[in-house]
Structures are given as C-alpha cells and as structure tokens.
mmCIF file with all atom_site columns, C-alpha atoms in Angstrom:
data_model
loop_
_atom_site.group_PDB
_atom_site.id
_atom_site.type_symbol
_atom_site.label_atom_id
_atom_site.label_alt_id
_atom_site.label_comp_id
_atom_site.label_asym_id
_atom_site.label_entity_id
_atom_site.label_seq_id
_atom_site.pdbx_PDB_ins_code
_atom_site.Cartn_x
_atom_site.Cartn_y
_atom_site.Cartn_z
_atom_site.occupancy
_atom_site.B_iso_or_equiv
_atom_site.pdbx_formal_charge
_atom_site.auth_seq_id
_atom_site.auth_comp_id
_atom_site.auth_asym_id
_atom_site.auth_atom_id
_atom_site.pdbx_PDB_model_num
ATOM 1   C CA . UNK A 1 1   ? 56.654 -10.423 -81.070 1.00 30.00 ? 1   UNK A CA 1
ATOM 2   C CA . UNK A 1 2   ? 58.057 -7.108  -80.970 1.00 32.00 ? 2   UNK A CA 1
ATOM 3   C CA . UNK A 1 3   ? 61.190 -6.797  -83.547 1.00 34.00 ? 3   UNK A CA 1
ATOM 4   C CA . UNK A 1 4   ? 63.423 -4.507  -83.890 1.00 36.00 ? 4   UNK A CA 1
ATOM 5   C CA . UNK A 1 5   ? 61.790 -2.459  -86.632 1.00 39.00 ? 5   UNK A CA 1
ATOM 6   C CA . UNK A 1 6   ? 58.860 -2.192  -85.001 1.00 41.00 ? 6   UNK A CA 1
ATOM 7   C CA . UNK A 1 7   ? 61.258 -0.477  -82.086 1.00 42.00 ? 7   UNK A CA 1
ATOM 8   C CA . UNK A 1 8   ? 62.401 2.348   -84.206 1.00 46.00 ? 8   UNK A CA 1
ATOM 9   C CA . UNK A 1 9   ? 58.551 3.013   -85.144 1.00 50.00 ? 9   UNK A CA 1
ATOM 10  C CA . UNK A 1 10  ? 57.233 5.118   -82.249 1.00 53.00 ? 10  UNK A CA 1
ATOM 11  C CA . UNK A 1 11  ? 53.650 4.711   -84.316 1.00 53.00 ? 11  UNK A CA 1
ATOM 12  C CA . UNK A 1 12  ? 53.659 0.580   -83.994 1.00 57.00 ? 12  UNK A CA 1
ATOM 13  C CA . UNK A 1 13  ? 51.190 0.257   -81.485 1.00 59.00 ? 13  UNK A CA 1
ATOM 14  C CA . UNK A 1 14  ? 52.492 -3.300  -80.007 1.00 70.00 ? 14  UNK A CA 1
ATOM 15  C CA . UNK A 1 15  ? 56.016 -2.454  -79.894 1.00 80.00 ? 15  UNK A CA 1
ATOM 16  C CA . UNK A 1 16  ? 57.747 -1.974  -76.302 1.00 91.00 ? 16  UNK A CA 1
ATOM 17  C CA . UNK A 1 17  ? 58.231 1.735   -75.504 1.00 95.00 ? 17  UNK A CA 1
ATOM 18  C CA . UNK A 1 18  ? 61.704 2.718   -75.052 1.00 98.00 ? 18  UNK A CA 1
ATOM 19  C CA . UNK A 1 19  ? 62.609 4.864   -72.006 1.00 98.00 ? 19  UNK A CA 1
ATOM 20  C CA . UNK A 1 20  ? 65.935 6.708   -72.363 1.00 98.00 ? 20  UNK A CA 1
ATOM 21  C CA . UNK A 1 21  ? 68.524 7.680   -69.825 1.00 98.00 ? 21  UNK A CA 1
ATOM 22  C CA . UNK A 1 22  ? 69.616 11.310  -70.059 1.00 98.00 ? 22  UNK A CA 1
ATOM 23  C CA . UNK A 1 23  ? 72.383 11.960  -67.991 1.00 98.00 ? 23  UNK A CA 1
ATOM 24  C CA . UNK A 1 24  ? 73.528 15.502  -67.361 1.00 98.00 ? 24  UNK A CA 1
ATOM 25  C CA . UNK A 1 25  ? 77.517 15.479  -67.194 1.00 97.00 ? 25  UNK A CA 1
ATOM 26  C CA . UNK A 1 26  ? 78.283 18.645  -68.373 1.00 95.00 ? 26  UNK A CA 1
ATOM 27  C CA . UNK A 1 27  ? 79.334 20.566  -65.341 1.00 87.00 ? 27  UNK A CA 1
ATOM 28  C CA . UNK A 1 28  ? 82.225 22.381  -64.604 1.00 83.00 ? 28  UNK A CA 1
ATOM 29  C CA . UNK A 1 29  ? 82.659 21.941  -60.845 1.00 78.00 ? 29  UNK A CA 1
ATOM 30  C CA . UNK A 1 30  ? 83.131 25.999  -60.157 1.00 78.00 ? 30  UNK A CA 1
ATOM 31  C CA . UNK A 1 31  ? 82.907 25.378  -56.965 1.00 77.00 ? 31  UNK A CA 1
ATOM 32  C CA . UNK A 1 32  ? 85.098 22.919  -56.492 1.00 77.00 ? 32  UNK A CA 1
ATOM 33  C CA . UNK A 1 33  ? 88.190 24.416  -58.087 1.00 72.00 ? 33  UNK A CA 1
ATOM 34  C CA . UNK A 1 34  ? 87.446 23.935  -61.558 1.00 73.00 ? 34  UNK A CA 1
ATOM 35  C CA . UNK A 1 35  ? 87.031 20.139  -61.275 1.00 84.00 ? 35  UNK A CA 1
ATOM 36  C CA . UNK A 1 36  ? 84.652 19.217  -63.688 1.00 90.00 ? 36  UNK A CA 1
ATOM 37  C CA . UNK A 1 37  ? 82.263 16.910  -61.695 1.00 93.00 ? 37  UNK A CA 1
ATOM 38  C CA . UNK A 1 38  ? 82.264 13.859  -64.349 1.00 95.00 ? 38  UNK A CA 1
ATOM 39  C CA . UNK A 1 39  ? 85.884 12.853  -63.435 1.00 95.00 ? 39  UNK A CA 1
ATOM 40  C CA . UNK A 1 40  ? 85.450 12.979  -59.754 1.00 94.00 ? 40  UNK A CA 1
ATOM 41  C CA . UNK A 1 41  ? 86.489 9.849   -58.395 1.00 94.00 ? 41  UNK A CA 1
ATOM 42  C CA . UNK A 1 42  ? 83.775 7.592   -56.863 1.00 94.00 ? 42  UNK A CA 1
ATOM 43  C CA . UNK A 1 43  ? 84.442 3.951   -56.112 1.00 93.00 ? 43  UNK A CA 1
ATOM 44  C CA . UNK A 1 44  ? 87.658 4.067   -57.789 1.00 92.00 ? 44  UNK A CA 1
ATOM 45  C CA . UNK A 1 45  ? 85.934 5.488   -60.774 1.00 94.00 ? 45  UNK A CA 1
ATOM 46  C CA . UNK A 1 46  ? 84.939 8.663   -62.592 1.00 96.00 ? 46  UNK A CA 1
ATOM 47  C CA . UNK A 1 47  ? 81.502 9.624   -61.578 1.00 96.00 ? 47  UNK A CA 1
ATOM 48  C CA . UNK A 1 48  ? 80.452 9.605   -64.834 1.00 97.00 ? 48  UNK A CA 1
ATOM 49  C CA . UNK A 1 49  ? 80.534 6.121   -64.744 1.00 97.00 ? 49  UNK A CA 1
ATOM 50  C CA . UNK A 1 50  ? 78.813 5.306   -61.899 1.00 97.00 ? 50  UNK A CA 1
ATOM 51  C CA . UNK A 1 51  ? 76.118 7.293   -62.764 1.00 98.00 ? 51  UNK A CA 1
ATOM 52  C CA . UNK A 1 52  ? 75.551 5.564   -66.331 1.00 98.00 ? 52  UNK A CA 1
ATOM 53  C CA . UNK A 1 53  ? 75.269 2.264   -64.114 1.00 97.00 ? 53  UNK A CA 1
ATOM 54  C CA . UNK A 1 54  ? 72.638 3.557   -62.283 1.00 98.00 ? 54  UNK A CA 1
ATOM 55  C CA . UNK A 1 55  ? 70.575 4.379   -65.211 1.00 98.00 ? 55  UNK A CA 1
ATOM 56  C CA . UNK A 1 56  ? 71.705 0.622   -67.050 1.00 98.00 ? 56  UNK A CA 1
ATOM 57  C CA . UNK A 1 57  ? 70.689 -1.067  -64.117 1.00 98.00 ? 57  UNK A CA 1
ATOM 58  C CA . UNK A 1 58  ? 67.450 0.571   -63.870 1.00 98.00 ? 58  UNK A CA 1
ATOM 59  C CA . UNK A 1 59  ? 66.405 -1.028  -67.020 1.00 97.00 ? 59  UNK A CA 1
ATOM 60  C CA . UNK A 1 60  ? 67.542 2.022   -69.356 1.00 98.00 ? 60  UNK A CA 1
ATOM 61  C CA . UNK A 1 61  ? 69.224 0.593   -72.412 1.00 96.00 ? 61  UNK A CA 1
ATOM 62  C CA . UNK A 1 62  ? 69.281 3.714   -74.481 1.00 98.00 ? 62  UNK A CA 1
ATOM 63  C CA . UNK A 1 63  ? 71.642 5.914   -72.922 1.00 98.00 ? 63  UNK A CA 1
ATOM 64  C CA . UNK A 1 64  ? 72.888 9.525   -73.550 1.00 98.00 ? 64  UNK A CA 1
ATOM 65  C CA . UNK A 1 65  ? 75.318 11.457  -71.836 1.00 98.00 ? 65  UNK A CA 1
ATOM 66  C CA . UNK A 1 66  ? 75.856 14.866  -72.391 1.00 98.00 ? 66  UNK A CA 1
ATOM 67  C CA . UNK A 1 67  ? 79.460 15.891  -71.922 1.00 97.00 ? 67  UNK A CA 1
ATOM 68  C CA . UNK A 1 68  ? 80.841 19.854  -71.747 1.00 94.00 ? 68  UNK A CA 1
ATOM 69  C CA . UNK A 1 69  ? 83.787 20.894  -69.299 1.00 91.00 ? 69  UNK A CA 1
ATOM 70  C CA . UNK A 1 70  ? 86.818 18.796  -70.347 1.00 91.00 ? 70  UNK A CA 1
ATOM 71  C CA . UNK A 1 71  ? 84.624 16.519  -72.710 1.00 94.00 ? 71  UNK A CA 1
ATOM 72  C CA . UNK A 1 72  ? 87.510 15.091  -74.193 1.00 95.00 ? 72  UNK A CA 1
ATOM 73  C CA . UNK A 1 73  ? 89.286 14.326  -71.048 1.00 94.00 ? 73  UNK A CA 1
ATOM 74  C CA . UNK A 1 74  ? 86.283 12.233  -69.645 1.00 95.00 ? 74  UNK A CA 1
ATOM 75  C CA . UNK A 1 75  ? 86.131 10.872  -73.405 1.00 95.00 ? 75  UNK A CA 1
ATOM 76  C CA . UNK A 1 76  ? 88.995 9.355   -72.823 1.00 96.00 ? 76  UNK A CA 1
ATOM 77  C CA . UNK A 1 77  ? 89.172 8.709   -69.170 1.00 95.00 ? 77  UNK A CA 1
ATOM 78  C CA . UNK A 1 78  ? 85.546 7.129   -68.514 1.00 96.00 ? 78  UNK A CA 1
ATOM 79  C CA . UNK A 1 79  ? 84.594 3.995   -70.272 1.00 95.00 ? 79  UNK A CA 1
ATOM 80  C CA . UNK A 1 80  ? 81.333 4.425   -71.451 1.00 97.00 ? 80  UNK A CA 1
ATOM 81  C CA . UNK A 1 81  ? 80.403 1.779   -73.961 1.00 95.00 ? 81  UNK A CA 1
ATOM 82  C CA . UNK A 1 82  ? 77.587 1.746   -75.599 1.00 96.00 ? 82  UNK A CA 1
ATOM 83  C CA . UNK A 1 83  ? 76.135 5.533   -74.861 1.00 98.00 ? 83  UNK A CA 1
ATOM 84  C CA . UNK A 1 84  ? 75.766 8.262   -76.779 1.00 98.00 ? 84  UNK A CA 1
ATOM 85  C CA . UNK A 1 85  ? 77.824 10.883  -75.986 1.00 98.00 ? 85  UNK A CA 1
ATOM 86  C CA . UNK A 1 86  ? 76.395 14.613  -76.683 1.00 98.00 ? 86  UNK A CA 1
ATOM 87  C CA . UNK A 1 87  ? 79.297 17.415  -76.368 1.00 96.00 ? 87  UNK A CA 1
ATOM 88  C CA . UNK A 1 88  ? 77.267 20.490  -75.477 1.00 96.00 ? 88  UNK A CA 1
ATOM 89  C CA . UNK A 1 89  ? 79.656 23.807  -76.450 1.00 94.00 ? 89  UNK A CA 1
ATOM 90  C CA . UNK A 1 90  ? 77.734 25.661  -74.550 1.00 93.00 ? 90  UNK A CA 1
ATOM 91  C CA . UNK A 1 91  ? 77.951 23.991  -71.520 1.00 93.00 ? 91  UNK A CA 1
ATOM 92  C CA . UNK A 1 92  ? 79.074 27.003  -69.388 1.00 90.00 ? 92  UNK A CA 1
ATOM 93  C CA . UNK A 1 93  ? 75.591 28.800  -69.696 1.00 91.00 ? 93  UNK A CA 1
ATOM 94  C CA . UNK A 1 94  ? 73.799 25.844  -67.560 1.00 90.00 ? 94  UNK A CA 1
ATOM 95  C CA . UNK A 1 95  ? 71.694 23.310  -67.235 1.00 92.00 ? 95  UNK A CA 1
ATOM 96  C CA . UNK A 1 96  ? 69.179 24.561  -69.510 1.00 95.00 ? 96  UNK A CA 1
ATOM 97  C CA . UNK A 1 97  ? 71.507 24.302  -72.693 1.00 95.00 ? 97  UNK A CA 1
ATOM 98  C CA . UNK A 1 98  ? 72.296 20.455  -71.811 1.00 96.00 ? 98  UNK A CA 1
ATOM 99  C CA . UNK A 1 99  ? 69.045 19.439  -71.234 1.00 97.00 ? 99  UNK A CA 1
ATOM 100 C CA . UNK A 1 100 ? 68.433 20.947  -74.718 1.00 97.00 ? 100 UNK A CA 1
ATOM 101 C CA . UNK A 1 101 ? 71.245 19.068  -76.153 1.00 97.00 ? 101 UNK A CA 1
ATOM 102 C CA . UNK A 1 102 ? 70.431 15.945  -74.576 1.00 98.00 ? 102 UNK A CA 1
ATOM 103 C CA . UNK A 1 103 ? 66.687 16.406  -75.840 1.00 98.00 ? 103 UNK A CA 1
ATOM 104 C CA . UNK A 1 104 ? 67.591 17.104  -79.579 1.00 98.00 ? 104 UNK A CA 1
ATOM 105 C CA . UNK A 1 105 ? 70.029 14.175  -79.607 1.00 98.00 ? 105 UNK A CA 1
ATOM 106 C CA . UNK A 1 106 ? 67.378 11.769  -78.235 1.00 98.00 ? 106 UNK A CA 1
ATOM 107 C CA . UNK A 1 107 ? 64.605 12.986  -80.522 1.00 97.00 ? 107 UNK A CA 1
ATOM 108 C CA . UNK A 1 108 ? 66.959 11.781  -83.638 1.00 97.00 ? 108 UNK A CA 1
ATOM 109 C CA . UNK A 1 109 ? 68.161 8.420   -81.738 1.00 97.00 ? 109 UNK A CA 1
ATOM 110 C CA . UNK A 1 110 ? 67.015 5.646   -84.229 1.00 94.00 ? 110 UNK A CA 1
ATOM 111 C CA . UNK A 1 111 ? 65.097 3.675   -81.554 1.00 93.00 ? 111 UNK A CA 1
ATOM 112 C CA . UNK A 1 112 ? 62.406 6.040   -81.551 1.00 96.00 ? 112 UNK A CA 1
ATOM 113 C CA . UNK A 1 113 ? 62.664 7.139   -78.153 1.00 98.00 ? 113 UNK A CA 1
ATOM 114 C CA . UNK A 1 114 ? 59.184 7.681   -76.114 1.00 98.00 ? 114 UNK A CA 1
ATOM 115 C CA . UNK A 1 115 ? 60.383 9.242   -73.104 1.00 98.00 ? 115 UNK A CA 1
ATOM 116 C CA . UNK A 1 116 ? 63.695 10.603  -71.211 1.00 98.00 ? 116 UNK A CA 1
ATOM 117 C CA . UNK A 1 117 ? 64.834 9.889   -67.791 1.00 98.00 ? 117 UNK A CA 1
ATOM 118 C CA . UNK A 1 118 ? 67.017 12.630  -66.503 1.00 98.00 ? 118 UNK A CA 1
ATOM 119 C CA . UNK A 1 119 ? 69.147 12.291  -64.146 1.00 98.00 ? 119 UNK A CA 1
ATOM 120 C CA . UNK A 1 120 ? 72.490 14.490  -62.894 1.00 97.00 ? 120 UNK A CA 1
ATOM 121 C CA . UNK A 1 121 ? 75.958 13.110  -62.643 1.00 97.00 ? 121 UNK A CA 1
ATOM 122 C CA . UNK A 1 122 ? 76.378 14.539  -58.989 1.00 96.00 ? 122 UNK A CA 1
ATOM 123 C CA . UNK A 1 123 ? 74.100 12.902  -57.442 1.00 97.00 ? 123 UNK A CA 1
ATOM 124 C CA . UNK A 1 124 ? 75.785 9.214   -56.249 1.00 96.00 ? 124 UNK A CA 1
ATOM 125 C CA . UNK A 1 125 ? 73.318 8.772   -53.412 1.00 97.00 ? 125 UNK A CA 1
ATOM 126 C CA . UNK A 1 126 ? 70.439 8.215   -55.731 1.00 98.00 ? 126 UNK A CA 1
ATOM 127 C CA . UNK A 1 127 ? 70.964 4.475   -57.012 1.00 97.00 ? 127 UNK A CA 1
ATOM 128 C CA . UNK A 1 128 ? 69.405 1.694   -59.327 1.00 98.00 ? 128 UNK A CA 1
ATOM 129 C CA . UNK A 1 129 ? 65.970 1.264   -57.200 1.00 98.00 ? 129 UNK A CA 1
ATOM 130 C CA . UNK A 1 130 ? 64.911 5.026   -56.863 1.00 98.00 ? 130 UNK A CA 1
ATOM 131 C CA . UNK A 1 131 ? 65.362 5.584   -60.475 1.00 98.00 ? 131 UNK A CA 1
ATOM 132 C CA . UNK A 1 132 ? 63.766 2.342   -61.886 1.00 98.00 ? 132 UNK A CA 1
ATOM 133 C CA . UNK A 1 133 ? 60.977 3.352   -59.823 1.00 98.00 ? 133 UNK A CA 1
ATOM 134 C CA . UNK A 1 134 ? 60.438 6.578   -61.660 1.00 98.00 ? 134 UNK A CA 1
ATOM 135 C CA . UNK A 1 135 ? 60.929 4.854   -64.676 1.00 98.00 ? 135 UNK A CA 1
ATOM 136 C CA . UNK A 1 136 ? 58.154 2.705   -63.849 1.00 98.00 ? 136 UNK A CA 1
ATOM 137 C CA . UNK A 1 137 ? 55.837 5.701   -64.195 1.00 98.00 ? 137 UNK A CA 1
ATOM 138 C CA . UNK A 1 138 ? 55.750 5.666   -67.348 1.00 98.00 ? 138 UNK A CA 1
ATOM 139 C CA . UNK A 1 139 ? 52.796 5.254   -69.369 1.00 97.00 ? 139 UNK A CA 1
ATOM 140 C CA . UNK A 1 140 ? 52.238 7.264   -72.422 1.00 97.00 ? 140 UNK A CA 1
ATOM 141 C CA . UNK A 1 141 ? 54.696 9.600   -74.682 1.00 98.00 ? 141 UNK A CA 1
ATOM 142 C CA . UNK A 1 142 ? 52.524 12.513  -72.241 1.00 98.00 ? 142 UNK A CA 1
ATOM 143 C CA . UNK A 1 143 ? 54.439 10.926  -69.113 1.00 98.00 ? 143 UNK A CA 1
ATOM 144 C CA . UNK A 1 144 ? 55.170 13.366  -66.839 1.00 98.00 ? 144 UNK A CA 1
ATOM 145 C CA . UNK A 1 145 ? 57.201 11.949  -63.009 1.00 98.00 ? 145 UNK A CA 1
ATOM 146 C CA . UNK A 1 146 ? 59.647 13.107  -60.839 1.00 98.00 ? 146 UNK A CA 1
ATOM 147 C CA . UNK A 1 147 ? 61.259 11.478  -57.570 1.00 98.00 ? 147 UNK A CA 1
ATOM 148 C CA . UNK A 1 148 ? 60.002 12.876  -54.452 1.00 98.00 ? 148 UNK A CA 1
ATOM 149 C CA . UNK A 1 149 ? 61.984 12.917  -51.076 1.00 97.00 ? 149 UNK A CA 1
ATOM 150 C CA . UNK A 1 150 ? 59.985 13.951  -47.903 1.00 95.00 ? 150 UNK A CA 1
ATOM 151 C CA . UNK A 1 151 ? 57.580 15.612  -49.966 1.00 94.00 ? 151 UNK A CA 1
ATOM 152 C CA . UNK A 1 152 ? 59.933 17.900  -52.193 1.00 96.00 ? 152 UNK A CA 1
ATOM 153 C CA . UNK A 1 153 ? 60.330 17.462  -55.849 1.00 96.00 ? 153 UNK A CA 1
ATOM 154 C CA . UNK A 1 154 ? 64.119 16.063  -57.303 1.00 96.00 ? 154 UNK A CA 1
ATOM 155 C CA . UNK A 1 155 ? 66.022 13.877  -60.094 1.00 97.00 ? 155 UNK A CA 1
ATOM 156 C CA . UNK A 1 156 ? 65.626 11.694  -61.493 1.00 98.00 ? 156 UNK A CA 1
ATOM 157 C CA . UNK A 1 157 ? 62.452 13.475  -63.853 1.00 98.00 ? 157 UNK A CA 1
ATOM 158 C CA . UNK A 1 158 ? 60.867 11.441  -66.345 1.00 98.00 ? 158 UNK A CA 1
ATOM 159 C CA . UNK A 1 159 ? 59.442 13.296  -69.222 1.00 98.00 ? 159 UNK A CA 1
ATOM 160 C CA . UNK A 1 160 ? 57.244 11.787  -72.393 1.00 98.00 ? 160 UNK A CA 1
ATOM 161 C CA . UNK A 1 161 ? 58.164 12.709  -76.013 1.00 98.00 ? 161 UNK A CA 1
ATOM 162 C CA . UNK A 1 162 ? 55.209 14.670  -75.938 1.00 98.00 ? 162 UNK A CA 1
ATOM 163 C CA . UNK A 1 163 ? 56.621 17.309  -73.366 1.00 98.00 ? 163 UNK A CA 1
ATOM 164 C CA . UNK A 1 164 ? 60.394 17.473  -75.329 1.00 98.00 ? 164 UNK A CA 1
ATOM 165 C CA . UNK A 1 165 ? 59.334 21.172  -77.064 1.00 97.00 ? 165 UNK A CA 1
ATOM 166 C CA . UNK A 1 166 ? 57.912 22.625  -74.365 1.00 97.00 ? 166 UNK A CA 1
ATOM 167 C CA . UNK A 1 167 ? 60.747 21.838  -71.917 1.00 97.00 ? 167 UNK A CA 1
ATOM 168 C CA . UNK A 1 168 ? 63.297 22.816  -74.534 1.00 96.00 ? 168 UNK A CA 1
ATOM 169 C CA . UNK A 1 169 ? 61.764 26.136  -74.936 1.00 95.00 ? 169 UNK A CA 1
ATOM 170 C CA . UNK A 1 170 ? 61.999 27.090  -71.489 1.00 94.00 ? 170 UNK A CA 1
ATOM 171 C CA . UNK A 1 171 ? 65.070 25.331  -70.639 1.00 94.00 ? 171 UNK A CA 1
ATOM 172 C CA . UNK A 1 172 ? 67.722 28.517  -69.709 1.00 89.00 ? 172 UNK A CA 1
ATOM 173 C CA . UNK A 1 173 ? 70.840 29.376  -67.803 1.00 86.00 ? 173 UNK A CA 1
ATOM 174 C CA . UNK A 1 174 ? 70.486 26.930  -64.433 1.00 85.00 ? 174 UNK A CA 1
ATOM 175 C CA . UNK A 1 175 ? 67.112 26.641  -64.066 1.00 85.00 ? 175 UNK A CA 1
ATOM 176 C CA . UNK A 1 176 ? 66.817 23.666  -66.488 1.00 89.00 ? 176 UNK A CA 1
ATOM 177 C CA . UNK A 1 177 ? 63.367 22.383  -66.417 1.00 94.00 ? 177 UNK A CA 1
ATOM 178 C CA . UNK A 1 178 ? 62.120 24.045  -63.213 1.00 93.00 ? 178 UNK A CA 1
ATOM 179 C CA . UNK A 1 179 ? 60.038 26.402  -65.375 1.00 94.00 ? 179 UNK A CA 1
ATOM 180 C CA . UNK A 1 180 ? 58.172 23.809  -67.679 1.00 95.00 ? 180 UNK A CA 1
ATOM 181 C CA . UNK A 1 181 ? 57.758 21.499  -64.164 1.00 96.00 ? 181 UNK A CA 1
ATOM 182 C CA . UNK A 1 182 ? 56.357 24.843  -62.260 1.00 95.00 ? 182 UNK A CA 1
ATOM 183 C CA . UNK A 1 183 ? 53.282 25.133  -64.817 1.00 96.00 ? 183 UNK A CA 1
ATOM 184 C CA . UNK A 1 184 ? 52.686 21.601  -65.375 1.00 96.00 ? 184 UNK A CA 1
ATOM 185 C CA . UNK A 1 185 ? 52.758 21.084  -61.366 1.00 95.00 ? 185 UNK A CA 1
ATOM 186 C CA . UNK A 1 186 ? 49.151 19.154  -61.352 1.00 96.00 ? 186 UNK A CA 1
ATOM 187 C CA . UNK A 1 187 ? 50.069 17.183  -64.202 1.00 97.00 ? 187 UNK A CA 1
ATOM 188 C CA . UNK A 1 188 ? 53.370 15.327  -62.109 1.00 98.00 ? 188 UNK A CA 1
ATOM 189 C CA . UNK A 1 189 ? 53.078 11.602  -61.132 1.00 98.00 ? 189 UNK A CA 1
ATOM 190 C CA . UNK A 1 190 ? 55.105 12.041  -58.048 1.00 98.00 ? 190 UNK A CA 1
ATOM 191 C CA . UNK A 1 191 ? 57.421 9.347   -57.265 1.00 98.00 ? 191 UNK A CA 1
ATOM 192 C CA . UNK A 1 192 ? 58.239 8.794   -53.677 1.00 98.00 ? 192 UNK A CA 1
ATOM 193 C CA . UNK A 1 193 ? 61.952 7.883   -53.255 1.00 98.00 ? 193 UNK A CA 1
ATOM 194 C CA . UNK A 1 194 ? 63.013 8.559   -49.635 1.00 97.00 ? 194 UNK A CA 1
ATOM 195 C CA . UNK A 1 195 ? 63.139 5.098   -48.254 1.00 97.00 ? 195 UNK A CA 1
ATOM 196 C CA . UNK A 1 196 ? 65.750 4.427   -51.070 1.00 97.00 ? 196 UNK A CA 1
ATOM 197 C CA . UNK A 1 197 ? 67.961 7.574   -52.118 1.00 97.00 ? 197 UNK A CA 1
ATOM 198 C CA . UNK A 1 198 ? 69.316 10.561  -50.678 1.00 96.00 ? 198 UNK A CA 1
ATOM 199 C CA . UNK A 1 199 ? 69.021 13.699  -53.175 1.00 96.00 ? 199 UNK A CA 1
ATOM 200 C CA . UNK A 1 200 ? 72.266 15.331  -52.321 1.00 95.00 ? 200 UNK A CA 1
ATOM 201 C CA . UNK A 1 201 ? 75.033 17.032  -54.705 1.00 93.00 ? 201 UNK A CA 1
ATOM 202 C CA . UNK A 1 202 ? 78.469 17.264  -55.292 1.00 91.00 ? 202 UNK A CA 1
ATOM 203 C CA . UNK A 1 203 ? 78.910 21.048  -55.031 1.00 89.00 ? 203 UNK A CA 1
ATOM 204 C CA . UNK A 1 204 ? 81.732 21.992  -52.831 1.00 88.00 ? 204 UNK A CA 1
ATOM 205 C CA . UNK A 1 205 ? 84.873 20.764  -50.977 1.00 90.00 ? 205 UNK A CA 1
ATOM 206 C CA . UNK A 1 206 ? 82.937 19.541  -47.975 1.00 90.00 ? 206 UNK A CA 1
ATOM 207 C CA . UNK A 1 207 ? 80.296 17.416  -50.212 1.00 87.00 ? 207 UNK A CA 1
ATOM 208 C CA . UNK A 1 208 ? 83.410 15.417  -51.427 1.00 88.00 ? 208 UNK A CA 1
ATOM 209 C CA . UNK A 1 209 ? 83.218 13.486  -48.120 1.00 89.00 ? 209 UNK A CA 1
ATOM 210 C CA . UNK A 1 210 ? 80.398 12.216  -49.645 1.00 91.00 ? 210 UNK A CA 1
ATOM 211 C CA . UNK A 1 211 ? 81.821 10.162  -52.547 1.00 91.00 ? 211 UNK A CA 1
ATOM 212 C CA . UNK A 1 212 ? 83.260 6.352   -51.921 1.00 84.00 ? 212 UNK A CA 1
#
C-alpha cells in the first residue's frame, strides 16, 4: 500500500505518481479594459474558480495557481481552498514568466510532483473530460501530451518532471512553452479533444458572450 511517505519520494518505485494542475491566472485582461481575466464572472463565479474545478475534477489533487494582475483582489475574492497560490511579480512580461513560476513552485511542492498539467484560466470551454484525458497520458516523469482539436495543438499540455528545465529555459515574454513544444514536436503524445472541448479564449469584449 502506497503511504503517504512513499508519496513525497519521487524515487519509491510503487508509489502512485502525482500529476499536478498548473493553472495560469496571471493575466491582465489588456484587452479587455484592464480586467484581469481571473475575476471575470462565469457561472456566478470568478473564473478562477471554475477553472480550478476543472482541473479537481479531472483527478488533479495537487493544485497550483499562479496569480499576477490584482493577485490580492482574486486572493480575496475567489475561494480557492486547498491550492497553492504562486504570485508571479512579473506577471506583465507574459506567459513565459508564469509558467516559470508555476514550475519552480511545483518542483519544491512536498508531494514530489512527477508531472504538470497546464492549463489557462481563459479557457471555460475546455472542461473536466478533455483535461482528464490528457492527464491520462501520462506515463513516465519524460511525459510529454498536449490536447489536440481538429488536428492543431492547445491546453491543456502535460509535461513530465523530466522536461521542467528545459521548458523553463525557454519560457519568454508570450510565447510560453511554444519554443520547448516546437523542438520536441515528435516526442508529443497528442491528445485528441474535439468531441469534448472547444479551445477558445477570453480575449476581448466580444469573447465575453462566451462566459455563463
């Protein structure tokens, strides 16, 4: 039986592999007037929240959230119990800087975390079944997977321990881990979610339409 020492050992062969949720919430909304897009209101909720449900419902139970516009506004307006929450000061250069952060804080989480499960807070149309199935393709800490729709590479991206460095080194301004994903293209377990998502963002006014 697995315990829970063995679970902070990611050298105990027999122990259960622990597959992280990394959600990127860091965003300042520029284009939509400043509104920082983890306190948009979806389902009567901030989006933050929703988007943490996805991943807990998907079988993540080690979640991190990484939090820059207005972090202590969505501290204090989102109820998110039980996740770690990973202020990223420099938020405003892009994605790149809070996938770093969210990397670096799951490398020292005490469950000995063997792989990360991105995923970005503006995307509500991807729910509970796409992203379990990516987690599913996990198999080693040298995991590499990403959701597919109609043949085109999105979130969420799963990503062994054993890629963390690499992706953190070439994780810059927006591009977050396009670069890394670009020269490990053969070695992605594609992940086919169209029957069950829709990859769109939260960006401007008009994609607002799109929240519940």
């Amino acid at each position: 039986m697995t315990t829970p020492e063995d679970r902070t050992d990611p050298l105990t062969p027999d122990r259960a592999p622990v597959v992280a949720g990394l959600l990127l919430a860091a965003g300042g909304g520029r284009r939509l007037g400043g509104r920082p897009k983890a306190l948009l209101t979806h389902r009567g909720r901030p989006l933050v929240e929703h988007a943490v449900g996805v991943l807990r419902a998907a079988g993540c139970e080690v979640v991190h959230v990484v939090l820059g516009a207005s972090a202590d506004a969505v501290r204090e307006r989102a109820e998110l119990p039980g996740c770690v929450l990973v202020e990223n000061p420099e938020w405003a250069e892009g994605m790149g800087s809070s996938l770093r952060a969210g990397l670096a804080s799951l490398a020292a989480d005490p469950h000995g975390v063997d792989a990360a499960l991105v995923s970005l807070v503006d995307q509500p149309g991807i729910g509970a079944e796409a992203v379990a199935r990516v987690r599913a393709a996990y198999g080693s800490r040298d995991s590499l997977a990403a959701a597919s729709y109609d043949g085109r590479r999105g979130h969420p991206v799963l990503f062994g321990a054993g890629h963390w460095a690499g992706v953190a080194e070439t994780a810059v301004g927006d591009r977050g881990a396009r670069d890394y994903l670009a020269a490990h293209r053969d070695a992605i377990t594609p992940v086919d979610c169209s029957d069950v998502a829709k990859p769109y963002d939260i960006d401007t006014e008009e994609d607002l339409a799109r929240l519940e």
